[in-house]
PDB file of C-alpha atoms in Angstrom:
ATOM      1  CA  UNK H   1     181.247 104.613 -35.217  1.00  0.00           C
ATOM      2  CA  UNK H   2     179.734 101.595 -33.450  1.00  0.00           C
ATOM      3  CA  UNK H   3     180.297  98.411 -35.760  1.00  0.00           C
ATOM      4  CA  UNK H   4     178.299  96.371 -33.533  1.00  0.00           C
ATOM      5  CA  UNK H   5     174.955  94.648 -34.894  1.00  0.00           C
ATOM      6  CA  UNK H   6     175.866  95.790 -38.400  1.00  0.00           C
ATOM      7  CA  UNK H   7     176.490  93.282 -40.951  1.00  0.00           C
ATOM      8  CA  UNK H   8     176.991  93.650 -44.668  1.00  0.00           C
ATOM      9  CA  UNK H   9     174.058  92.548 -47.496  1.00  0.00           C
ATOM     10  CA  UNK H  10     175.774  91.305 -50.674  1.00  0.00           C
ATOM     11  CA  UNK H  11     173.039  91.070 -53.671  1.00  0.00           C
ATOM     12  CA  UNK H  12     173.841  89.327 -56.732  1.00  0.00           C
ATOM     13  CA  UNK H  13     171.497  87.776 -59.217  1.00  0.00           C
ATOM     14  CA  UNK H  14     168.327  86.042 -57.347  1.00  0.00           C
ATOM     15  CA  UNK H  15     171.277  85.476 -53.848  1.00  0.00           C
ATOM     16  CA  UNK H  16     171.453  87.520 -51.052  1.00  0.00           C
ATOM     17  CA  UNK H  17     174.315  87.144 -48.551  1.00  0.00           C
ATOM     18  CA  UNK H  18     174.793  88.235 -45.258  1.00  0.00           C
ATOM     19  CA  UNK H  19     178.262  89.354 -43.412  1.00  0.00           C
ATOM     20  CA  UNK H  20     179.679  89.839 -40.519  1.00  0.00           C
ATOM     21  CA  UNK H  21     182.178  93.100 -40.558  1.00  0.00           C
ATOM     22  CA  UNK H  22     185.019  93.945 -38.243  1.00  0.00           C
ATOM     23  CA  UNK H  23     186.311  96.453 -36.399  1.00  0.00           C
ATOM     24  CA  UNK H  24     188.885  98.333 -38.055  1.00  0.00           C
ATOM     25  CA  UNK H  25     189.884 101.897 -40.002  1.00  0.00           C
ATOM     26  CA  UNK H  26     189.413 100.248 -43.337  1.00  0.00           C
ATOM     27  CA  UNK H  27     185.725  98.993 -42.569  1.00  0.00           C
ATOM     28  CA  UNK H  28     184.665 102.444 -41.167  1.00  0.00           C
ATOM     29  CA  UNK H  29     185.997 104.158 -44.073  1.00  0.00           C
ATOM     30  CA  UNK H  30     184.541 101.478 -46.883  1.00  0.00           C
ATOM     31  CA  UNK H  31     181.065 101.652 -45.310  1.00  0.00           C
ATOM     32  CA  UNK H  32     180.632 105.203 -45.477  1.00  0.00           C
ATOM     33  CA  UNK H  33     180.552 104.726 -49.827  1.00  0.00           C
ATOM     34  CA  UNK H  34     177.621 101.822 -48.713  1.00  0.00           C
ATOM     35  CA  UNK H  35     175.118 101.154 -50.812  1.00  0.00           C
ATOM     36  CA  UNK H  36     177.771 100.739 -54.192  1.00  0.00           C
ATOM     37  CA  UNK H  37     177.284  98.689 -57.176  1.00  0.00           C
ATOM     38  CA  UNK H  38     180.773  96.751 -58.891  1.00  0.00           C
ATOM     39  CA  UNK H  39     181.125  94.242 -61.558  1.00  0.00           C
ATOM     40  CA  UNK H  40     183.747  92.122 -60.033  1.00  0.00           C
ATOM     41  CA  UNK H  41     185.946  90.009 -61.921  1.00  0.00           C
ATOM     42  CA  UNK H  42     186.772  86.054 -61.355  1.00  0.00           C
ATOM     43  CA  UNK H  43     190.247  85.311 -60.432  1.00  0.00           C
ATOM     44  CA  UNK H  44     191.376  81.480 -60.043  1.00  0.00           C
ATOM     45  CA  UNK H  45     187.839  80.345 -59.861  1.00  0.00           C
ATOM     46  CA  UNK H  46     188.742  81.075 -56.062  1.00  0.00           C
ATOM     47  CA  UNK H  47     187.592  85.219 -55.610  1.00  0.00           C
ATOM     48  CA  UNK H  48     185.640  87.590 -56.974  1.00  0.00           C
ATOM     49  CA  UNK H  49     187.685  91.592 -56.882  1.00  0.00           C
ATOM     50  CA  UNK H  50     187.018  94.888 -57.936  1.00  0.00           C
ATOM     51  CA  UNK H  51     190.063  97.811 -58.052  1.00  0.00           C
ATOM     52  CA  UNK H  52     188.645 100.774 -55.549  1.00  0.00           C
ATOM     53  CA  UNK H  53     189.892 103.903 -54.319  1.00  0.00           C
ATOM     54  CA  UNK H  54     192.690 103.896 -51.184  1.00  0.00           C
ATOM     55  CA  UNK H  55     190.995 103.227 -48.534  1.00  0.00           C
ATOM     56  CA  UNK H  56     192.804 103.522 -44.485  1.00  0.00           C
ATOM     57  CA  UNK H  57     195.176 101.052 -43.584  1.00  0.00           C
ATOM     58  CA  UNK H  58     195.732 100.249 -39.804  1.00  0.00           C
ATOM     59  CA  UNK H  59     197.788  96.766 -40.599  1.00  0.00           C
ATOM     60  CA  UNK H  60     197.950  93.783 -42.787  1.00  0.00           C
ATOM     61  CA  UNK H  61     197.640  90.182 -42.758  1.00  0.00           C
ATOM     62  CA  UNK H  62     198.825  87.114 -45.224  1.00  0.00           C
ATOM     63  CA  UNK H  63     196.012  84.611 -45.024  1.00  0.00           C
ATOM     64  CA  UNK H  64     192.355  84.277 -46.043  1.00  0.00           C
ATOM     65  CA  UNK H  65     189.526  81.863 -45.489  1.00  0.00           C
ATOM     66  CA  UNK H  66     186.662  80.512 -47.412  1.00  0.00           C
ATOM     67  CA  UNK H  67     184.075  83.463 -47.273  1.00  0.00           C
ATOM     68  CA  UNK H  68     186.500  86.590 -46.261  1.00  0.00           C
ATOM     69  CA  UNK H  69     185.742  90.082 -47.653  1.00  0.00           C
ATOM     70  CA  UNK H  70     188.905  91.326 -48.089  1.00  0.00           C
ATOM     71  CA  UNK H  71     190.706  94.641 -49.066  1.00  0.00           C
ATOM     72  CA  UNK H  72     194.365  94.172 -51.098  1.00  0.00           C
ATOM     73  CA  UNK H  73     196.690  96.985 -50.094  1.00  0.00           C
ATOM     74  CA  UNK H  74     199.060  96.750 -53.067  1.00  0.00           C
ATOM     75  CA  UNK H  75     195.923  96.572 -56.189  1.00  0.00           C
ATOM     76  CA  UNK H  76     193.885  98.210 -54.086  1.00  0.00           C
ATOM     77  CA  UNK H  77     190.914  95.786 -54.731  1.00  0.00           C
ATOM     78  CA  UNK H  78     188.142  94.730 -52.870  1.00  0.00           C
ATOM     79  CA  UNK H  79     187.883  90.798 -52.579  1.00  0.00           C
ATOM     80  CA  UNK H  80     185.329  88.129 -52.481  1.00  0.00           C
ATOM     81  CA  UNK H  81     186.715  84.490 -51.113  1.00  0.00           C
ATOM     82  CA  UNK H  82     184.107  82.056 -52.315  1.00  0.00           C
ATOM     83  CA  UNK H  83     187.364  79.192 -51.985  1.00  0.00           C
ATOM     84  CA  UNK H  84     190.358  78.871 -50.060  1.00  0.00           C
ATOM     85  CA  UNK H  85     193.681  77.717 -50.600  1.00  0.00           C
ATOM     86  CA  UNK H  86     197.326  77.501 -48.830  1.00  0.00           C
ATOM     87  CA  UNK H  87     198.438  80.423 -51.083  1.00  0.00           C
ATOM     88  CA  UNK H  88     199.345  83.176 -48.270  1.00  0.00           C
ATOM     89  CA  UNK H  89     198.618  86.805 -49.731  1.00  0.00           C
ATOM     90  CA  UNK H  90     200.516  89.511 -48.403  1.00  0.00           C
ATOM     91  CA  UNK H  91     198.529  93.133 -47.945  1.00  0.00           C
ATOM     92  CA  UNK H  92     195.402  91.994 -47.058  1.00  0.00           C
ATOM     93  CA  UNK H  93     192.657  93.715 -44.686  1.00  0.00           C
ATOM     94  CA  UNK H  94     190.084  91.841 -43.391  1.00  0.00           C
ATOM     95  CA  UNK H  95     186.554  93.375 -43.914  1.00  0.00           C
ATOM     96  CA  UNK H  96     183.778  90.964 -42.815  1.00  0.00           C
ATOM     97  CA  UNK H  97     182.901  87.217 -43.703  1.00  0.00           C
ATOM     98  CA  UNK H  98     180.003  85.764 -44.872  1.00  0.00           C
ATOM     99  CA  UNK H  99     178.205  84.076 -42.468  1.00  0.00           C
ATOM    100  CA  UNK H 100     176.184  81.313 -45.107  1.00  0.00           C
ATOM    101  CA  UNK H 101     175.870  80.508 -48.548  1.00  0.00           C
ATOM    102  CA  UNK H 102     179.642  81.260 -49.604  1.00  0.00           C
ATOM    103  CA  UNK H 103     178.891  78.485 -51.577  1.00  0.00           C
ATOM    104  CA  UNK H 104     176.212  80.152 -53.875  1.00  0.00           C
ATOM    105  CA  UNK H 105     179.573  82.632 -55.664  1.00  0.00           C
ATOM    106  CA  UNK H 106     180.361  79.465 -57.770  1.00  0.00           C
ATOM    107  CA  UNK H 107     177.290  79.276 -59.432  1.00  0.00           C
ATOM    108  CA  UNK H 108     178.547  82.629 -60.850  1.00  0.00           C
ATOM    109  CA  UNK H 109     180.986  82.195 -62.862  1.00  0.00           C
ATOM    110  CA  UNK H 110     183.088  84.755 -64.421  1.00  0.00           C
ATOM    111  CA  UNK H 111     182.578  88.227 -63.899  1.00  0.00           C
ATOM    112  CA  UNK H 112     179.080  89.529 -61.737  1.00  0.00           C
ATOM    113  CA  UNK H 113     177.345  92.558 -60.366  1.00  0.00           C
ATOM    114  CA  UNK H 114     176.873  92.863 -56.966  1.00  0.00           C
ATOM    115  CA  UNK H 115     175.565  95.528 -54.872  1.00  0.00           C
ATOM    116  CA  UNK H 116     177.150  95.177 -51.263  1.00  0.00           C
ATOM    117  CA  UNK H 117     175.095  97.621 -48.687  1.00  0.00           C
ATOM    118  CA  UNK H 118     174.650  97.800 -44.610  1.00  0.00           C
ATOM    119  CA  UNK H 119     172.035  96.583 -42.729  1.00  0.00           C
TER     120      UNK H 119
END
């Protein structure tokens, strides 16, 4: 499946963000479920996750940045970064980033809807 020129839309409230998404057994597999619907919980005013089913592992990483879409091996959740920290997390699976407007997550605070599809 060719990854390239495909970018994720995440819709929540009046926003729209836009994503970039890499190139890995865990995106290919997650896209195919595309367009899905969560209500994704707050977690340290720094992410926004939802638990989903196993998805394909390749490998892992410990770090995150400010706008990462994420999948965490050991809850198996799916997570927003709308804020970064030094706090390395082990198990995680980089999915896409956004490209703009990160930002616009804290203006939704608490738990939110959001409908993540490809374009």
């Amino acid at each position: 499946m060719n990854l390239e020129n495909q970018y994720l839309i995440l819709s929540f409230g009046d926003e729209k963000l836009k994503a970039s998404l890499e190139n890995n057994a865990t995106v290919r597999e997650f896209i195919q479920y595309l367009p899905v619907t969560f209500t994704m919980n707050d977690l340290f005013n720094r992410e926004k996750f939802v638990e989903v089913n196993d998805l394909e592992v390749e490998r892992t990483i410990s770090s995150y940045g400010k706008g990462d879409i994420s999948y965490w091996t050991p809850g198996r959740a799916l997570v927003i970064y709308y804020k970064d920290d030094d706090e390395p997390i082990h198990g995680l699976v980089k999915l896409g980033e956004i490209l703009d407007g990160t930002e616009r997550l804290e203006n939704y605070p608490g738990n939110i809807e959001i409908t993540i599809d490809i374009e």
